[in-house]
Coordinates of C-alpha atoms and ligand atoms in Angstrom, one line a residue:
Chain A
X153 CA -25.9 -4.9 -3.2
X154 CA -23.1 -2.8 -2.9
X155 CA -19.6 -3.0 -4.8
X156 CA -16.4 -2.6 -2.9
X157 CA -12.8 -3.0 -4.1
X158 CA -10.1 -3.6 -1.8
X159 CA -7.1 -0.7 -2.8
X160 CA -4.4 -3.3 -1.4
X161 CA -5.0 -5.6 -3.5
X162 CA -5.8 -4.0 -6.6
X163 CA -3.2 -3.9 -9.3
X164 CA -5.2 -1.8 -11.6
X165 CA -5.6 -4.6 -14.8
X166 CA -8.7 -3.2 -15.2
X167 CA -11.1 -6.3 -16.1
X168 CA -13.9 -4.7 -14.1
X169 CA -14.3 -1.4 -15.7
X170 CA -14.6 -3.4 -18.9
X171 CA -17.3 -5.7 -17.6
X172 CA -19.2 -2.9 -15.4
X173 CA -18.5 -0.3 -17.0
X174 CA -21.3 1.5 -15.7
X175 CA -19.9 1.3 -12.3
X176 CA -16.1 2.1 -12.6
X177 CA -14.2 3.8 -14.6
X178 CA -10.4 4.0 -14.7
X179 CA -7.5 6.5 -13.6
X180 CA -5.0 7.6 -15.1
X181 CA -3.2 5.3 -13.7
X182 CA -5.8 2.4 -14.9
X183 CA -6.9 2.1 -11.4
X184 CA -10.6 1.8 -10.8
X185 CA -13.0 4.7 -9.0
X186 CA -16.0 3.6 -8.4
X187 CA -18.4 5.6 -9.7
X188 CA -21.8 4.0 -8.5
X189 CA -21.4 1.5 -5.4
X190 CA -25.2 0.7 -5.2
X191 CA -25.4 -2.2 -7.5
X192 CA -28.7 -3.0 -9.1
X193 CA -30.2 -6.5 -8.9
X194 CA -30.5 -7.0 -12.6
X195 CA -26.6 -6.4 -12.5
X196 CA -26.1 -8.8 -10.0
X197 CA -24.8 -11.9 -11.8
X198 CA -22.7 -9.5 -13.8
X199 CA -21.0 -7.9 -10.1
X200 CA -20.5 -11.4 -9.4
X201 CA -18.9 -12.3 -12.5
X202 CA -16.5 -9.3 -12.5
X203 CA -15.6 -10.4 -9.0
X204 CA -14.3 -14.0 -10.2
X205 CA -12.6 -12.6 -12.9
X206 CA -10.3 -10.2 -11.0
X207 CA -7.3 -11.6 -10.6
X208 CA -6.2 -10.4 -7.7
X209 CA -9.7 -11.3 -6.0
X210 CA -9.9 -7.9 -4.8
X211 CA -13.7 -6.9 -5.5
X212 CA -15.9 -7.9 -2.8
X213 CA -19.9 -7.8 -2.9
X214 CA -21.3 -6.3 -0.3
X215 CA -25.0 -7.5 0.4
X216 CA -27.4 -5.2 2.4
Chain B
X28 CA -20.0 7.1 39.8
X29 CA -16.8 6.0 41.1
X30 CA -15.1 7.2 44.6
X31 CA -11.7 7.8 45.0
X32 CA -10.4 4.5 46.3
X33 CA -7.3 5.2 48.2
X34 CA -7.6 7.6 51.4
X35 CA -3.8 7.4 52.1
X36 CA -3.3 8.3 48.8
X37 CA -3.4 12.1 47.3
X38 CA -4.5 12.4 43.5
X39 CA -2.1 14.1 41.7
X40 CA -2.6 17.9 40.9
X41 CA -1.3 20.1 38.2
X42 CA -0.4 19.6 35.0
X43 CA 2.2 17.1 35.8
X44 CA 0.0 13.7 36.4
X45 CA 1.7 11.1 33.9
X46 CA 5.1 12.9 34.4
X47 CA 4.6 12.7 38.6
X48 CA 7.9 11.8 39.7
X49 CA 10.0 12.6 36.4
X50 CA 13.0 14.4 37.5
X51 CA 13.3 17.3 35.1
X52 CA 16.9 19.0 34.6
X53 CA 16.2 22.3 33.3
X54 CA 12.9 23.0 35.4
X55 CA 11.6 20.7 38.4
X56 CA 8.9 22.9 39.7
X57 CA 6.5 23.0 36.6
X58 CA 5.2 26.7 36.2
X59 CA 1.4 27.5 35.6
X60 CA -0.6 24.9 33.1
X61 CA 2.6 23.8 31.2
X62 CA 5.2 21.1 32.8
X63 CA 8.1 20.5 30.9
X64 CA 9.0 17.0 31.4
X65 CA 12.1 16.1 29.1
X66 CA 13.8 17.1 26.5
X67 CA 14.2 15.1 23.3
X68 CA 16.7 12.5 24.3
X69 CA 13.6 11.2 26.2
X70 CA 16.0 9.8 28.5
X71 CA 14.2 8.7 31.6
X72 CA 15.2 10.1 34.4
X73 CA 13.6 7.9 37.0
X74 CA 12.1 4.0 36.0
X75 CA 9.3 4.3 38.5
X76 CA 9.7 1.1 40.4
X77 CA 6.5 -0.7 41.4
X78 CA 6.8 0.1 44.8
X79 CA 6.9 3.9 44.0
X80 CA 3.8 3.6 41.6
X81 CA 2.2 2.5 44.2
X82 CA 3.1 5.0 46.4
X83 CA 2.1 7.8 44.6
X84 CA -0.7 6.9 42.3
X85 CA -2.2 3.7 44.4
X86 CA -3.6 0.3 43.9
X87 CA -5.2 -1.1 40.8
X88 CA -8.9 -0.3 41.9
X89 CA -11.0 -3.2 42.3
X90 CA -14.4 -4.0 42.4
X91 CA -15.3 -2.2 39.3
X92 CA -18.2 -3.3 36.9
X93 CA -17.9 -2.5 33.3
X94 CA -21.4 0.1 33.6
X95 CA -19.1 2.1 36.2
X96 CA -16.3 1.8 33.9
X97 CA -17.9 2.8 30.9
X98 CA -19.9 5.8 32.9
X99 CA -16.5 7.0 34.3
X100 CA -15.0 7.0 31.6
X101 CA -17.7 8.9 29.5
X102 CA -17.8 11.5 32.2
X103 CA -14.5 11.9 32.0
X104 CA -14.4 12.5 28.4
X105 CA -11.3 10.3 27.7
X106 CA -10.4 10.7 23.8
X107 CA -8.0 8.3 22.4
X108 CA -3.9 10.0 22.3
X109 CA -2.9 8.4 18.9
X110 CA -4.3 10.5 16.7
X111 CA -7.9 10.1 15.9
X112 CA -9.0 11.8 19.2
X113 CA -12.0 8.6 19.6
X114 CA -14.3 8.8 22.5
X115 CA -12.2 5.9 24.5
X116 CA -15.3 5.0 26.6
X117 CA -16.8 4.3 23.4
X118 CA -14.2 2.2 21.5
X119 CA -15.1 -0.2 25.3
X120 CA -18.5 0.0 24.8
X121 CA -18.2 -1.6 20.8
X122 CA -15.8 -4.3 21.7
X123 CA -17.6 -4.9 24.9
X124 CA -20.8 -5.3 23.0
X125 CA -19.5 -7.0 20.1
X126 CA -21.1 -10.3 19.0
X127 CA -18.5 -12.8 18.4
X128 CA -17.5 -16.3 19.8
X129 CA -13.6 -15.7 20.4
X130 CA -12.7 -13.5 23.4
X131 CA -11.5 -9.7 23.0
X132 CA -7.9 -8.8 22.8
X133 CA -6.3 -5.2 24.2
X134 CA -3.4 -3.6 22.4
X135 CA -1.8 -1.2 23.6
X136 CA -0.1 0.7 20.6
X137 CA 3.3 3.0 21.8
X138 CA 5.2 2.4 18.2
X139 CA 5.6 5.8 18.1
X140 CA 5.4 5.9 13.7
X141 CA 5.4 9.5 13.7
X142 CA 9.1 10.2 13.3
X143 CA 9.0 13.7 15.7
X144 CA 7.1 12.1 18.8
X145 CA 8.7 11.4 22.1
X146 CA 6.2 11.3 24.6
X147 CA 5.3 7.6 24.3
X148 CA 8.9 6.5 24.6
X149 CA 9.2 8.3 27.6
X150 CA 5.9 7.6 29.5
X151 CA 7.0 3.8 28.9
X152 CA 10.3 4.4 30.0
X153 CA 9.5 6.3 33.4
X154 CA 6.2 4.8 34.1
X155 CA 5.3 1.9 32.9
X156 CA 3.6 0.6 35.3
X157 CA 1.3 3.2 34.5
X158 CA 0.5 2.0 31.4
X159 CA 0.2 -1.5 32.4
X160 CA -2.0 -0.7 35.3
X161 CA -4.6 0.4 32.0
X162 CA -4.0 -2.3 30.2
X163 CA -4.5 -4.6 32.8
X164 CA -7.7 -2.4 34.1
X165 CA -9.2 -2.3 30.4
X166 CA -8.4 -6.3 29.9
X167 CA -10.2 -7.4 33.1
X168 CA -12.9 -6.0 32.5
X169 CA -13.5 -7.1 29.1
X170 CA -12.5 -10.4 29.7
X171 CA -10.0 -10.1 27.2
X172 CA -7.7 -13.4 26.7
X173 CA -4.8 -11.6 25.6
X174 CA -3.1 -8.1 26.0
X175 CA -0.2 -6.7 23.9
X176 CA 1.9 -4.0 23.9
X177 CA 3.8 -2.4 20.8
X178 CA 6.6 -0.7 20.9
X179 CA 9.4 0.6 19.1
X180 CA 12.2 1.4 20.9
X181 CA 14.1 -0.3 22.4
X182 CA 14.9 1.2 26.3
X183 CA 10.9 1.7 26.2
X184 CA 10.9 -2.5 25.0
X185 CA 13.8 -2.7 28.2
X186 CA 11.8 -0.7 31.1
X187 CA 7.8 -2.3 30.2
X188 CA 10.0 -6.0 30.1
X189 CA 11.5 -5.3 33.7
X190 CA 7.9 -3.8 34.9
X191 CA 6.0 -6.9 33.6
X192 CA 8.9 -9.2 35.6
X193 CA 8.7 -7.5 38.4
X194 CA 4.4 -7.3 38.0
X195 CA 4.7 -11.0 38.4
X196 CA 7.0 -11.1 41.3
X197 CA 5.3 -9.3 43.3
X198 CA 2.2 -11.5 42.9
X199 CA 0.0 -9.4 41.0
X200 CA -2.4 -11.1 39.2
X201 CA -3.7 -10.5 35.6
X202 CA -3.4 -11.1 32.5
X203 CA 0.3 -11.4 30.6
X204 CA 1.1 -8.7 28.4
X205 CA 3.1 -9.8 25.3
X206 CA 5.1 -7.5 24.0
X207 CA 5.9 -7.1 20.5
X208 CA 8.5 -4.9 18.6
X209 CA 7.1 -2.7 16.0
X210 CA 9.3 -2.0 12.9
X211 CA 10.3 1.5 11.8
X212 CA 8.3 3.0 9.0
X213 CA 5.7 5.6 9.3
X214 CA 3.2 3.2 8.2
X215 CA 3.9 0.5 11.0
X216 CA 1.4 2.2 13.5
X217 CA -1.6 2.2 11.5
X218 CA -4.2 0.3 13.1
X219 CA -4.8 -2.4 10.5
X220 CA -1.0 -2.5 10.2
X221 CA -0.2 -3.0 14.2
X222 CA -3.3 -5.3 14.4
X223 CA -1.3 -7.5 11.2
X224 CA 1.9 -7.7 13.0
X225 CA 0.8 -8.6 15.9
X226 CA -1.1 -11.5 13.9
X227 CA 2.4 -12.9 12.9
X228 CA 2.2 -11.1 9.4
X229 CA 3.9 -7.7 7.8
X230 CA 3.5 -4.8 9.7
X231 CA 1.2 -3.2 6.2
X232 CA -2.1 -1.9 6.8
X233 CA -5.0 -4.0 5.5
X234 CA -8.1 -3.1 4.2
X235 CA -11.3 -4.6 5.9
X236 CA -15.1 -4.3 5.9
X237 CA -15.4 -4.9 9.4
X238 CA -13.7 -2.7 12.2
X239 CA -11.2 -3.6 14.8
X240 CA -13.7 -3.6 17.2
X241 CA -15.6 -6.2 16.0
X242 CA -13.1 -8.2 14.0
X243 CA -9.5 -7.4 14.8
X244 CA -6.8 -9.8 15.7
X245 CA -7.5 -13.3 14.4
X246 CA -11.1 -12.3 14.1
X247 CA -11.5 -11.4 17.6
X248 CA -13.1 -8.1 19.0
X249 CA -9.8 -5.8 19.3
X250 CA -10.0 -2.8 21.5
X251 CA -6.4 -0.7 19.8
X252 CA -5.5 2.7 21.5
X253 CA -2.4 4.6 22.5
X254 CA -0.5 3.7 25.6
X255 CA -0.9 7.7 26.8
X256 CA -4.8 6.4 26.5
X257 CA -4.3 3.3 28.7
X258 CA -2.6 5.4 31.1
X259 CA -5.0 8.4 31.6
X260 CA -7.4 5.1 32.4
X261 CA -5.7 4.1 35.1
X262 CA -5.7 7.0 36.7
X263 CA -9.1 8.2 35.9
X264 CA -10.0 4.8 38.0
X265 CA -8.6 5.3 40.9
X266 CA -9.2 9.2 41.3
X267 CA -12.5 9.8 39.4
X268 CA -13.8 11.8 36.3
X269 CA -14.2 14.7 38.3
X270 CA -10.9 14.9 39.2
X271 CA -10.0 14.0 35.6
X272 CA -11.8 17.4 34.6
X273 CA -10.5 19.3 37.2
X274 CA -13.7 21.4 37.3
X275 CA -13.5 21.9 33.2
X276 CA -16.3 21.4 30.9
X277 CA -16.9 20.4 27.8
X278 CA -14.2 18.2 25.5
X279 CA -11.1 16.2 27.1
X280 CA -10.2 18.1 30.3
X281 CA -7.3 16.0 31.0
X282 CA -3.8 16.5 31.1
X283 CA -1.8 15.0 27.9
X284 CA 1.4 14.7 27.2
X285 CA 2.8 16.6 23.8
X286 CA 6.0 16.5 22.3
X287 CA 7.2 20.3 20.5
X288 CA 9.8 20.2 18.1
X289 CA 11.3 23.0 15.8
X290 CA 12.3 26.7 16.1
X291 CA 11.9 26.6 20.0
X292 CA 15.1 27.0 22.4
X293 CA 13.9 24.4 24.7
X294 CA 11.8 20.9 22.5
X295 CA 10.8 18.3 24.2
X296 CA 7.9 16.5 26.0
X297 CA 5.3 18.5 27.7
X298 CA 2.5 17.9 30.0
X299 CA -0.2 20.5 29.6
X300 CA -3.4 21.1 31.4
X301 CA -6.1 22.3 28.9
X302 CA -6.4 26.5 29.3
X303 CA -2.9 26.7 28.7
X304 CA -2.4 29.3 26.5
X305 CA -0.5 28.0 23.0
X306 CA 1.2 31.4 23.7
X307 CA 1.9 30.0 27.6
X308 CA 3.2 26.9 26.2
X309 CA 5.5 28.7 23.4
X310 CA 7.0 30.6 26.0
X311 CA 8.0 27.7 28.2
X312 CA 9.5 26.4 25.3
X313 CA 11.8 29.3 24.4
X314 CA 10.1 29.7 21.2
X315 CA 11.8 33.6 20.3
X316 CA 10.5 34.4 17.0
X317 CA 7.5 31.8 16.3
X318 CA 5.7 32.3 13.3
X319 CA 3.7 29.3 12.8
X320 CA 2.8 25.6 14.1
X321 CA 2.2 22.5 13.0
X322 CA -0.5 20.9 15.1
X323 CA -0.8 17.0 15.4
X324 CA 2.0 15.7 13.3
X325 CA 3.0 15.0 10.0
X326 CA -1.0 14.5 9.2
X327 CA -2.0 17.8 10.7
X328 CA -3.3 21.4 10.1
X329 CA -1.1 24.8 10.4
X330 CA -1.7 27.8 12.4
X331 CA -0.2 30.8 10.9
X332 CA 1.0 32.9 14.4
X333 CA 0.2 36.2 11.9
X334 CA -3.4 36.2 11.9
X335 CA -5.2 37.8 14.6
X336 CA -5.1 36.7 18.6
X337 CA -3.9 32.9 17.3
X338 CA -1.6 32.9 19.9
X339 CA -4.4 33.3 22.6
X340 CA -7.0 30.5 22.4
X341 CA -6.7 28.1 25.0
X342 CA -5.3 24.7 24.0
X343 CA -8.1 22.4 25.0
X344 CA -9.4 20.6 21.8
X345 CA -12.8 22.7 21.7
X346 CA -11.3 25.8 20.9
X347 CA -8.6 23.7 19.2
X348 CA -11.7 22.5 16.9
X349 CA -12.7 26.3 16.3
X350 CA -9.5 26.5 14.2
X351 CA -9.8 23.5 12.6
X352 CA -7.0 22.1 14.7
X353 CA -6.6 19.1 16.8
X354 CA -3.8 17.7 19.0
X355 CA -3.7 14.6 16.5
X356 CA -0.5 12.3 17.5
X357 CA 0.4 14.1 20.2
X358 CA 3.1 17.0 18.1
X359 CA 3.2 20.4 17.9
X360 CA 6.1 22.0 15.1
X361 CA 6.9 25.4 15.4
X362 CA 8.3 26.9 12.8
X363 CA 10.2 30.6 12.9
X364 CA 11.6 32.8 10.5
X365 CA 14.4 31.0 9.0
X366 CA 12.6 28.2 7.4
X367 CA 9.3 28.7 4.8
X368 CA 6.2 26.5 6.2
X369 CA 5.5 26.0 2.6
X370 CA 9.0 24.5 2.1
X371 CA 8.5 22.8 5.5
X372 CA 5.1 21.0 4.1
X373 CA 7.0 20.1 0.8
X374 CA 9.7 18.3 2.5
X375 CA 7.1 16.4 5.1
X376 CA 5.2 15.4 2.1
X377 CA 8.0 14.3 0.0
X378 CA 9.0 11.8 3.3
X379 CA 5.5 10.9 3.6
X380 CA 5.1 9.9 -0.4
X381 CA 8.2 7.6 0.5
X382 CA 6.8 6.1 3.2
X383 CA 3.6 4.9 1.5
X384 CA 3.5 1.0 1.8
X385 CA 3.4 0.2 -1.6
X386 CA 0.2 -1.6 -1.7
X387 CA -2.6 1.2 -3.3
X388 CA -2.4 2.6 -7.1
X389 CA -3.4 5.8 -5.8
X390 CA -1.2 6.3 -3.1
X391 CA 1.7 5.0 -5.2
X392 CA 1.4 7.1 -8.1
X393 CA -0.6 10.2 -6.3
X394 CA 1.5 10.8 -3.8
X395 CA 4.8 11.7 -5.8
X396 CA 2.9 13.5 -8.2
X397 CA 1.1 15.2 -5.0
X398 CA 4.7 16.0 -3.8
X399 CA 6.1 17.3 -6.8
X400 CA 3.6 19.8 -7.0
X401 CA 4.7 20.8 -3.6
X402 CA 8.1 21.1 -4.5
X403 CA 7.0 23.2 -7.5
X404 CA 5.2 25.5 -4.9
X405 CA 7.8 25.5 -2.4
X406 CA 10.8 26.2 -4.6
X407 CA 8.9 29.0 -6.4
X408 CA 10.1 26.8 -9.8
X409 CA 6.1 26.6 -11.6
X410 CA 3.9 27.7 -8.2
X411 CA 1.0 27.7 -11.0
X412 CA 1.8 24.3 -12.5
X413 CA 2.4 23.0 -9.1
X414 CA -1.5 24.6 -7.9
X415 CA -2.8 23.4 -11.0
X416 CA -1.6 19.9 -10.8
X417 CA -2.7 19.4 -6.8
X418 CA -5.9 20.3 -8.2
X419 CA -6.3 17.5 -10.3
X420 CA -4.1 15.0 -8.6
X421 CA -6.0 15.0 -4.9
X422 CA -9.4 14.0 -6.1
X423 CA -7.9 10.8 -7.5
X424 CA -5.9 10.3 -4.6
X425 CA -7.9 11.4 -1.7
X426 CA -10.5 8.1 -0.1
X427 CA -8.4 5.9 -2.1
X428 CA -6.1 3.9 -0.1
X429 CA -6.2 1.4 1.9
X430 CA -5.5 3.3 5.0
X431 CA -5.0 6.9 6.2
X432 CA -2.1 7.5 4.4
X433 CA -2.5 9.4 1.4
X434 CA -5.6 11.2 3.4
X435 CA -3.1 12.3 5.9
X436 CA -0.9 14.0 3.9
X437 CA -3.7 15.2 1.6
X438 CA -4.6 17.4 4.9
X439 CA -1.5 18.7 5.2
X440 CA -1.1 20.0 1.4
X441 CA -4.7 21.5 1.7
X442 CA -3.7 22.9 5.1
X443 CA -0.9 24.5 4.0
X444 CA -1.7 26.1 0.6
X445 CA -5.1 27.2 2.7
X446 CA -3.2 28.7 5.8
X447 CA 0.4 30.2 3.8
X448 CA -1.9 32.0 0.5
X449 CA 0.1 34.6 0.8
X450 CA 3.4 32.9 1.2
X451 CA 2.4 31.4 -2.0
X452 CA 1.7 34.5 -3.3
X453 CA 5.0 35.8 -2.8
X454 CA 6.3 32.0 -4.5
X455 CA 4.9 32.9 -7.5
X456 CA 7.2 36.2 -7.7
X457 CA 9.9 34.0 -7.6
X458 CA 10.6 35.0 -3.5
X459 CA 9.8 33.7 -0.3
X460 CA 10.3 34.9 2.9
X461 CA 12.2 32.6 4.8
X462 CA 15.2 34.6 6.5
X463 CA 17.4 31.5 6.4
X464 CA 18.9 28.4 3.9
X465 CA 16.3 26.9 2.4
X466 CA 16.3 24.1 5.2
X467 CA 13.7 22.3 7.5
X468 CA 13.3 22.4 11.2
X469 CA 10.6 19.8 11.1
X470 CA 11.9 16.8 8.9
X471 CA 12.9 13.7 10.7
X472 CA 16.2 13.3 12.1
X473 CA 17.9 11.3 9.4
X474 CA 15.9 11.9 6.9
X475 CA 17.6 12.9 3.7
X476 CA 14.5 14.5 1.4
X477 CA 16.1 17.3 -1.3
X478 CA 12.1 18.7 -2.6
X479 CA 13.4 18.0 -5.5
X480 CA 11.5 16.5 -8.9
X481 CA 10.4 19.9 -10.0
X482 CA 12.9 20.3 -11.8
Ligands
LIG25 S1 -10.1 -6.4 -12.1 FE1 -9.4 -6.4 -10.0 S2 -7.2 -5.9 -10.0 FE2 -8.1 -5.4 -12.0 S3 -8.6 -3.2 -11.8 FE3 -10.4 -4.3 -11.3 S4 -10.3 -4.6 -9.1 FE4 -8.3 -4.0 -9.8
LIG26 S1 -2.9 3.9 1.2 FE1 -0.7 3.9 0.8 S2 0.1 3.5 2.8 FE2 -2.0 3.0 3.0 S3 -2.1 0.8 2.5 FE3 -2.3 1.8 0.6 S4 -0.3 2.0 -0.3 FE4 -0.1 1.5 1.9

């Protein structure tokens, strides 16, 4: 799985970084970088979680 | 491989191949590899009439199957005139193979967003039917349902409207191009953002998993690419790839048309044939004291006219790719010794950071602070301050948007702080060595940007 987040639509609340924090980390601005885009499967229901939890519906999951 | 189709009719030689026909004031016979072809009122001198296309470049070639298409056009080494420099023959090939139910759409993008070009304007306004000839070529083969064309101004909207009337009064049959008006903003002519206007929505780029190609407009397979592009495909299927090449090898051996702006006595829109010395093409344009050029547009790399034999190379995008350089949009910026590059790159970048869309954190906060640094370089205020915080600002910044953006002018700041090292140099002394006001050649018409924020 691989985690994507769409830059357009991201307002930077920073939801995800607390919830994955393994796999983003915040600007200075508060806007996320992904660190690690390879998601493990034992993270998967968390990925998914953090993805209904942003408000701005901007994380997408990537399956491959 | 393709013959020529038309006997009766002779394939245009020479640089001037899009411009055939153009009535040039200054210069009507074009001298050696370099035509030029207007100057920057783009005026046009003569709206081919559809009768006169025919005339001089022929009938839409029929009988053609997309394999000879596709092989043509891959001998011919077509690369897409926006910006990107794509292989056009494969850009076909994806939406031509794409696996979706709804039908392709063409778009023919001549928005022009870079505030300095010209030459798309002008080829709509003198030879439309040029263009449309492509589009119409390109849609027939793929099937395509619907075919657009986006433009900005508005005697370019006038002369493809008239062309399309009389298209259809004449009896020619194909597909209705729609034309739609692009908005100004430097932003409007990103692909995402053309591809969302067209849709009916804002003219913002949009970020997507999926390419144009495969998913573009309303989901359908989208084939995007520069009217120039559409053009040098309509010719290259009537008169062959070999012709195309005239005898060259290796890269795009076709004409293109650029437009050259800045310290030169004579800017405008050029055709040039690849050889063409940048040095030839300098001349033409009266350039009396060049020191160095901007290559491809506000997104593009410098060449600093002080290093050794730059002047020389031949301006055909292999050698062009030697120096890191590429024609880009289209522009080339000269830049003589009464205005700083540096200060040059800090006003480009300040209008750039102005013109982001808004949409990405990154973009929104790094560009300023990417431009402020510039100004800090450019005004010889904090040149180390100003390095310094580039250095930590572009890594945040740079694969961050949501388009090409903030990538764009990231390669400008890295081009210029790379190429001008010693201008720098001479900031951090507090000098620099422009021998005029502290003014720009190269900023858009209009555009009021004061490098300022340094303070
Ligand atoms: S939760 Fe959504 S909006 Fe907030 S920072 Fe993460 S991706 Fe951006
Ligand atoms: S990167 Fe900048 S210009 Fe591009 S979509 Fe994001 S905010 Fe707009």
């Amino acid at each position: 799985m691989r985690l994507v987040i769409d830059p357009t639509r991201c307002h930077g609340h920073g939801t995800c970084a607390q919830l994955l924090d393994e796999y983003i980390r915040l600007d200075k601005w508060h806007y996320p970088i992904v660190a690690k885009q390879k998601v493990s499967v034992s993270h998967a229901d968390l990925l998914r979680r953090a993805a209904q939890l942003c408000p701005e519906l901007a994380i997408s999951i990537v399956d491959e | 491989m393709i013959e020529s189709v038309s006997a009766s009719i002779m394939a245009p030689t020479g640089p001037r191949r899009l411009s055939l026909g153009w009535e040039s004031a200054q210069r009507p016979v074009p001298s050696g590899r370099v035509a030029f072809v207007s100057d920057l009122s783009a005026r046009p001198r003569l709206v081919m009439p559809l009768a006169e296309h025919v005339a001089a470049y022929g009938r839409l070639p029929g009988g053609l199957t997309m394999r000879m298409v596709l092989d043509t056009l891959r001998a011919a080494n077509l690369t897409g005139r926006g910006g990107a420099g794509f292989p056009f023959w494969k850009k076909l090939q994806a939406v031509a193979t794409a696996e979706s139910r709804k039908s392709p759409v063409v778009i023919a993008n001549g928005s022009e967003s870079e505030p300095l070009s010209k030459k798309d304007a002008l080829l709509l306004k003198n030879n439309p039917h040029l263009v449309l000839d492509g589009i119409s070529l390109v849609a027939g083969m793929l099937g395509a349902k619907s075919a657009y064309l986006y433009v900005k101004d508005r005697e370019a909207h006038t002369a493809v409207n008239a062309a399309i009337r009389e298209r259809r009064e004449r009896g020619i049959s194909e597909l209705r191009v729609t034309i739609v008006e692009a908005p100004a903003g430097y932003v409007a002519g990103q692909e995402t953002a053309v591809v969302r206007r067209i849709g009916k929505g804002p003219a913002l780029p949009q970020f997507s998993l999926d390419r144009i190609s495969s998913s573009g407009l309303r989901g359908a397979p989208t084939l995007l690419s520069n009217v120039e592009t559409f053009a040098h495909v309509a010719m290259i299927l009537r008169f062959g790839a070999e012709w195309y090449r005239q005898g060259g090898q290796g890269g795009d051996r076709g004409t293109r048309l650029l437009t050259l702006v800045g310290a030169v006595g004579r800017p405008g829109v050029y055709e040039l044939s690849p050889g063409a010395s940048l040095a030839e093409l300098l001349r033409e344009a009266d350039a009396s004291d060049p020191r160095a050029v901007l290559f491809g547009g506000y997104f593009g790399r410098w060449i600093d006219l002080g290093a050794p034999n730059t002047a020389k190379f031949p301006l055909d995008d292999q050698a062009l790719a030697e120096h890191k350089l590429s024609f880009g949009a289209g522009i080339l910026g000269v830049v003589g010794r009464e205005t700083c590059p540096v200060v040059e790159a800090a006003a480009i970048t300040e209008y750039l950071a102005g013109q982001s869309a808004g949409q990405c954190g990154p973009c929104v906060h790094g560009l300023p602070e990417i431009s402020t640094a510039m100004a800090r370089i450019a005004l010889s205020s904090d040149v180390e301050r100003g390095m310094h915080d580039l250095r930590s600002v572009i890594p945040l910044v740079e694969h961050r948007g949501g388009c090409q953006h903030p990538d764009g002018v990231i390669q400008l700041v890295r081009s210029t702080v790379g190429a001008f090292a010693e201008e720098v140099k001479l900031h951090r002394s507090g000098r620099c060595s422009a021998q005029g006001s502290h003014t720009s050649v190269l900023l858009p018409p209009g555009a009021s940007v004061g490098t300022g924020g340094a303070g």
